[in-house]
Short mmCIF file of C-alpha atoms and ligand atoms in Angstrom, two decimals:
data_model
loop_
_atom_site.label_atom_id
_atom_site.label_comp_id
_atom_site.label_asym_id
_atom_site.label_seq_id
_atom_site.Cartn_x
_atom_site.Cartn_y
_atom_site.Cartn_z
CA MET A 1 -40.92 0.99 73.05
CA ILE A 2 -39.89 -0.86 69.80
CA THR A 3 -38.78 1.22 67.07
CA PHE A 4 -39.69 -0.49 63.10
CA ALA A 5 -38.02 1.09 60.24
CA LEU A 6 -40.15 1.02 57.12
CA SER A 7 -39.60 2.83 53.89
CA LYS A 8 -42.86 4.03 51.97
CA GLY A 9 -43.81 2.43 48.67
CA ARG A 10 -43.58 -1.28 47.69
CA ILE A 11 -42.44 -2.50 50.56
CA LEU A 12 -44.93 -0.78 53.15
CA ASP A 13 -47.77 -1.30 50.52
CA ASP A 14 -46.70 -5.09 50.73
CA THR A 15 -46.27 -5.14 54.26
CA ARG A 16 -49.45 -3.96 55.76
CA PRO A 17 -51.05 -7.74 55.81
CA LEU A 18 -47.99 -8.87 58.03
CA LEU A 19 -48.26 -5.42 60.40
CA SER A 20 -52.23 -6.16 60.74
CA ALA A 21 -51.19 -9.81 62.27
CA ALA A 22 -49.39 -8.43 64.54
CA GLY A 23 -51.53 -5.93 65.92
CA ILE A 24 -49.93 -3.30 64.52
CA GLU A 25 -52.26 -0.94 62.86
CA LEU A 26 -50.69 2.40 61.31
CA ALA A 27 -52.02 5.49 62.96
CA ASP A 28 -51.30 8.01 59.63
CA ASP A 29 -51.21 7.37 56.10
CA PRO A 30 -47.10 7.40 55.64
CA ASP A 31 -48.43 9.07 52.01
CA THR A 32 -50.14 11.38 53.16
CA SER A 33 -47.89 12.26 56.36
CA ARG A 34 -45.23 14.23 57.07
CA LYS A 35 -44.41 12.51 60.26
CA LEU A 36 -41.13 10.35 60.13
CA ILE A 37 -42.75 8.72 63.51
CA LEU A 38 -45.42 6.97 63.23
CA ALA A 39 -47.44 6.08 66.08
CA THR A 40 -49.49 2.83 65.67
CA SER A 41 -52.76 0.67 67.46
CA ARG A 42 -49.84 -0.95 69.81
CA PRO A 43 -48.61 1.81 72.32
CA ASP A 44 -45.10 -0.07 72.58
CA VAL A 45 -44.57 0.31 68.85
CA ARG A 46 -43.53 2.70 66.74
CA ILE A 47 -42.79 3.08 63.32
CA VAL A 48 -40.13 5.14 61.29
CA ILE A 49 -39.79 5.88 58.19
CA VAL A 50 -36.84 6.00 56.30
CA ARG A 51 -35.29 5.78 52.45
CA ALA A 52 -35.18 2.37 51.39
CA SER A 53 -31.09 2.16 51.25
CA ASP A 54 -30.99 3.80 55.05
CA VAL A 55 -33.17 0.88 56.94
CA PRO A 56 -30.31 -1.28 57.71
CA THR A 57 -28.03 1.50 58.60
CA TYR A 58 -30.90 2.83 61.56
CA VAL A 59 -31.02 -1.05 62.46
CA ARG A 60 -27.66 -1.79 63.04
CA GLN A 61 -26.95 1.66 64.92
CA GLY A 62 -29.86 1.39 67.04
CA GLY A 63 -31.89 3.57 66.06
CA ALA A 64 -34.39 1.33 65.15
CA ASP A 65 -35.06 -2.31 66.24
CA LEU A 66 -36.42 -3.78 63.34
CA GLY A 67 -36.37 -2.88 60.30
CA LEU A 68 -38.11 -4.34 56.82
CA SER A 69 -35.06 -4.61 53.77
CA GLY A 70 -34.72 -5.44 50.40
CA LYS A 71 -31.95 -8.43 49.52
CA ASP A 72 -30.78 -6.17 47.00
CA VAL A 73 -30.00 -3.41 49.86
CA LEU A 74 -28.84 -6.08 52.28
CA MET A 75 -26.37 -7.38 49.43
CA GLU A 76 -24.83 -3.68 49.53
CA ALA A 77 -25.04 -2.91 52.94
CA ASP A 78 -22.49 -3.05 55.75
CA THR A 79 -24.78 -6.12 57.73
CA GLU A 80 -22.43 -6.14 60.92
CA GLY A 81 -24.62 -6.36 64.49
CA LEU A 82 -27.89 -7.00 62.13
CA TYR A 83 -30.02 -10.45 62.39
CA GLU A 84 -31.78 -11.41 59.57
CA PRO A 85 -34.09 -13.60 60.79
CA LEU A 86 -36.97 -14.11 58.16
CA ASP A 87 -37.47 -13.93 54.17
CA LEU A 88 -40.87 -12.00 53.82
CA GLY A 89 -41.61 -13.24 50.22
CA ILE A 90 -42.73 -10.13 49.63
CA ALA A 91 -41.37 -7.26 46.93
CA ALA A 92 -40.25 -10.51 44.73
CA CYS A 93 -38.06 -9.46 41.98
CA ARG A 94 -34.56 -10.60 40.86
CA LEU A 95 -31.17 -8.46 40.34
CA ALA A 96 -29.84 -8.62 36.75
CA VAL A 97 -27.56 -7.69 34.43
CA ALA A 98 -29.18 -5.92 31.01
CA VAL A 99 -28.24 -4.80 27.70
CA PRO A 100 -28.72 -2.96 24.57
CA GLU A 101 -31.44 -5.21 22.95
CA ALA A 102 -28.56 -5.23 19.88
CA THR A 103 -25.55 -5.96 22.36
CA ASP A 104 -23.70 -9.52 22.18
CA TYR A 105 -22.95 -10.25 25.89
CA ALA A 106 -20.39 -13.01 25.40
CA ALA A 107 -18.32 -10.88 23.01
CA LEU A 108 -18.52 -7.86 25.22
CA ILE A 109 -17.25 -9.82 28.25
CA ARG A 110 -14.96 -11.86 26.55
CA ARG A 111 -13.41 -8.96 24.35
CA GLY A 112 -10.81 -8.51 27.58
CA ARG A 113 -11.32 -4.73 27.22
CA ARG A 114 -12.87 -3.23 30.32
CA VAL A 115 -16.92 -3.24 30.84
CA ARG A 116 -18.59 0.01 31.57
CA VAL A 117 -21.13 -1.02 34.27
CA ALA A 118 -23.85 1.63 35.76
CA THR A 119 -25.45 0.77 38.88
CA LYS A 120 -26.47 1.72 41.96
CA TYR A 121 -25.28 -1.79 43.46
CA VAL A 122 -21.80 -1.16 43.26
CA GLN A 123 -20.36 -3.39 45.63
CA THR A 124 -22.93 -6.36 44.13
CA ALA A 125 -21.62 -5.76 40.68
CA ARG A 126 -18.45 -5.50 41.62
CA ALA A 127 -18.46 -9.09 43.39
CA HIS A 128 -20.32 -10.49 40.33
CA PHE A 129 -18.30 -9.67 37.90
CA GLY A 130 -15.03 -10.52 39.75
CA LEU A 131 -16.10 -13.68 40.09
CA LYS A 132 -16.47 -14.45 36.02
CA GLY A 133 -12.94 -12.49 36.08
CA VAL A 134 -14.58 -9.74 33.87
CA HIS A 135 -13.05 -5.92 34.26
CA VAL A 136 -15.68 -3.68 34.93
CA ASP A 137 -15.50 -0.02 35.56
CA LEU A 138 -18.14 0.89 37.44
CA ILE A 139 -20.69 3.90 37.09
CA LYS A 140 -22.26 4.93 40.61
CA LEU A 141 -26.21 5.90 39.57
CA TYR A 142 -28.88 6.65 41.98
CA GLY A 143 -31.31 5.82 40.13
CA SER A 144 -32.96 5.80 36.09
CA MET A 145 -29.90 2.88 35.39
CA GLU A 146 -31.86 2.27 32.23
CA LEU A 147 -30.68 5.64 30.96
CA ALA A 148 -26.92 5.22 31.19
CA PRO A 149 -26.96 2.89 27.90
CA LEU A 150 -29.00 4.48 25.80
CA VAL A 151 -26.74 7.70 25.92
CA GLY A 152 -23.83 5.54 25.55
CA MET A 153 -22.27 6.23 28.75
CA ALA A 154 -22.41 2.37 29.66
CA ASP A 155 -22.03 -1.04 28.08
CA ALA A 156 -24.33 -2.81 30.89
CA ILE A 157 -26.41 -2.17 33.55
CA VAL A 158 -26.97 -3.94 37.25
CA ASP A 159 -30.55 -3.58 38.34
CA ILE A 160 -33.98 -4.44 40.09
CA VAL A 161 -36.30 -6.36 37.17
CA SER A 162 -39.51 -7.07 38.06
CA THR A 163 -41.62 -7.79 35.43
CA GLY A 164 -39.01 -6.84 32.68
CA GLY A 165 -41.66 -3.98 31.06
CA THR A 166 -38.80 -1.39 31.48
CA LEU A 167 -35.99 -3.06 30.12
CA ARG A 168 -38.23 -3.45 27.37
CA ALA A 169 -39.41 0.01 27.36
CA ASN A 170 -35.86 1.13 26.93
CA ARG A 171 -34.34 -1.60 24.34
CA LEU A 172 -32.66 -3.32 27.06
CA ARG A 173 -32.18 -7.38 27.07
CA GLU A 174 -31.91 -9.14 30.37
CA VAL A 175 -28.57 -11.24 30.26
CA GLU A 176 -27.62 -12.68 33.44
CA VAL A 177 -29.71 -13.16 36.63
CA ILE A 178 -27.33 -12.04 39.83
CA ALA A 179 -29.71 -12.94 42.59
CA PRO A 180 -33.72 -13.15 43.32
CA ILE A 181 -34.27 -10.80 45.68
CA THR A 182 -37.60 -10.24 48.42
CA ALA A 183 -37.74 -8.33 51.23
CA ARG A 184 -36.06 -9.40 54.85
CA LEU A 185 -37.27 -9.02 58.33
CA ILE A 186 -33.93 -7.61 60.15
CA VAL A 187 -33.03 -6.59 63.62
CA ASN A 188 -30.69 -5.16 65.79
CA GLN A 189 -28.44 -8.27 67.59
CA ALA A 190 -28.54 -6.10 70.62
CA ALA A 191 -32.23 -5.44 71.04
CA LEU A 192 -33.09 -8.56 70.39
CA LYS A 193 -30.87 -9.97 73.79
CA THR A 194 -32.88 -6.72 75.68
CA LYS A 195 -36.10 -6.36 74.23
CA ARG A 196 -36.42 -10.36 73.01
CA ASP A 197 -40.10 -10.50 75.32
CA ALA A 198 -41.30 -7.64 72.59
CA ILE A 199 -39.01 -8.61 69.70
CA LEU A 200 -39.56 -12.72 69.68
CA PRO A 201 -43.57 -12.20 69.20
CA ILE A 202 -43.35 -10.02 66.63
CA ILE A 203 -41.03 -12.23 64.88
CA ASP A 204 -43.39 -15.11 65.27
CA SER A 205 -46.11 -13.51 64.27
CA PHE A 206 -44.92 -12.85 61.00
CA ALA A 207 -43.58 -15.94 60.38
CA ARG A 208 -46.74 -17.35 60.92
CA THR A 209 -48.19 -14.92 58.76
CA VAL A 210 -45.59 -15.81 55.75
CA ALA A 211 -46.33 -18.98 56.08
CA THR A 212 -50.26 -18.89 55.47
CA LEU A 213 -49.71 -16.19 52.50
CA ALA A 214 -46.88 -18.97 51.23
CA ARG A 215 -49.84 -21.52 50.94
CA PRO A 216 -51.65 -21.75 47.85
O1 LIG B 1 -35.81 5.86 45.57
P1 LIG B 1 -35.39 5.21 47.11
O2 LIG B 1 -33.69 5.41 47.22
O3 LIG B 1 -35.96 5.42 48.66
O4 LIG B 1 -35.53 3.21 47.46
P2 LIG B 1 -35.61 2.80 46.20
O5 LIG B 1 -36.02 2.88 44.78
O6 LIG B 1 -34.54 1.44 46.22
O7 LIG B 1 -37.21 1.97 46.87
P3 LIG B 1 -38.17 1.36 46.04
O8 LIG B 1 -39.39 1.21 46.85
O9 LIG B 1 -38.68 1.89 44.49
O10 LIG B 1 -37.82 -0.29 46.85
C1 LIG B 1 -37.95 -0.86 47.53
C2 LIG B 1 -37.27 -2.11 47.14
O11 LIG B 1 -38.37 -2.81 46.44
C3 LIG B 1 -36.24 -2.64 46.39
O12 LIG B 1 -35.31 -2.64 47.53
C4 LIG B 1 -36.46 -4.56 45.98
O13 LIG B 1 -35.84 -4.88 46.71
C5 LIG B 1 -37.78 -4.26 45.94
N1 LIG B 1 -38.60 -4.28 44.34
C6 LIG B 1 -39.39 -5.31 43.57
C7 LIG B 1 -38.27 -3.19 43.56
C8 LIG B 1 -38.81 -3.65 42.36
N2 LIG B 1 -39.83 -4.57 42.71
C9 LIG B 1 -38.87 -2.75 41.26
N3 LIG B 1 -39.45 -2.78 39.91
N4 LIG B 1 -37.34 -2.19 43.32
C10 LIG B 1 -37.29 -1.37 42.25
N5 LIG B 1 -37.86 -1.74 41.09
C11 LIG B 1 -37.55 -0.81 39.49
C12 LIG B 1 -36.25 -1.15 39.03
O14 LIG B 1 -35.23 -0.36 39.74
C13 LIG B 1 -36.68 -1.28 37.37
O15 LIG B 1 -36.49 0.74 37.68
O16 LIG B 1 -38.56 -0.95 38.85
C14 LIG B 1 -37.71 -1.21 37.59
C15 LIG B 1 -38.10 -2.50 37.03
O17 LIG B 1 -39.08 -3.40 37.04
P4 LIG B 1 -40.37 -3.79 35.73
O18 LIG B 1 -40.98 -4.17 36.70
O19 LIG B 1 -40.38 -2.76 34.85
O20 LIG B 1 -39.24 -4.88 35.65
MG1 LIG B 2 -37.65 4.41 44.60
#
């Protein structure tokens, strides 16, 4: 049995064509079903639905053999024992620094005082500002990072930006891109050895579909 870890929401939506091409159709609709383990059209493949930030943990610990995870999540996670064979190019966005529209960002990071940064991406933000030599006080949040500067709790945020609409709606401005982000296929390294015959064809199928989708 091959266990595939997925999160609901945009990654699952964008992944359906890849799964279909690999002959994997979900037996239940994950948006309405309360089941956490979903059977598929392939008797040897099942899907577990977990939080986006938990996908790397399930795959690393062997709770799942394969998973789909945003690069933003992988950059924050312990990826030891994980193999990342494929950039799926889906759920594309970027991890960026944003500040209130009126903020002079160059002056903010130059002034030598500590900069308060609110984010879900604490490790990535620490590494980014560390490389720039900017001292930061990181404020860990689990969502709606955009609110923190508006209520005076932070000087800047590090968050995912896609269209930029959320930043604009909250009068924030993107000032730095930390990394472009796409969803990646991740595989448990031990499972890849013990279940090679079942896992390799799935990776190959995904790779072929990604190549087809990328073609104009
Ligand atoms: O909620 P939970 O903790 O379960 O997980 P999650 O919120 O991380 O899951 P989900 O499904 O929202 O996102 C899964 C993955 O999709 C992320 O890890 C990213 O790799 C990718 N992705 C792609 C995005 C976006 N686009 C995106 N726009 N993740 C989040 N957003 C949010 C962003 O946080 C911000 O609030 O959308 C807002 C910005 O969008 P724009 O279009 O207004 O710029
Ligand atoms: Mg969410």
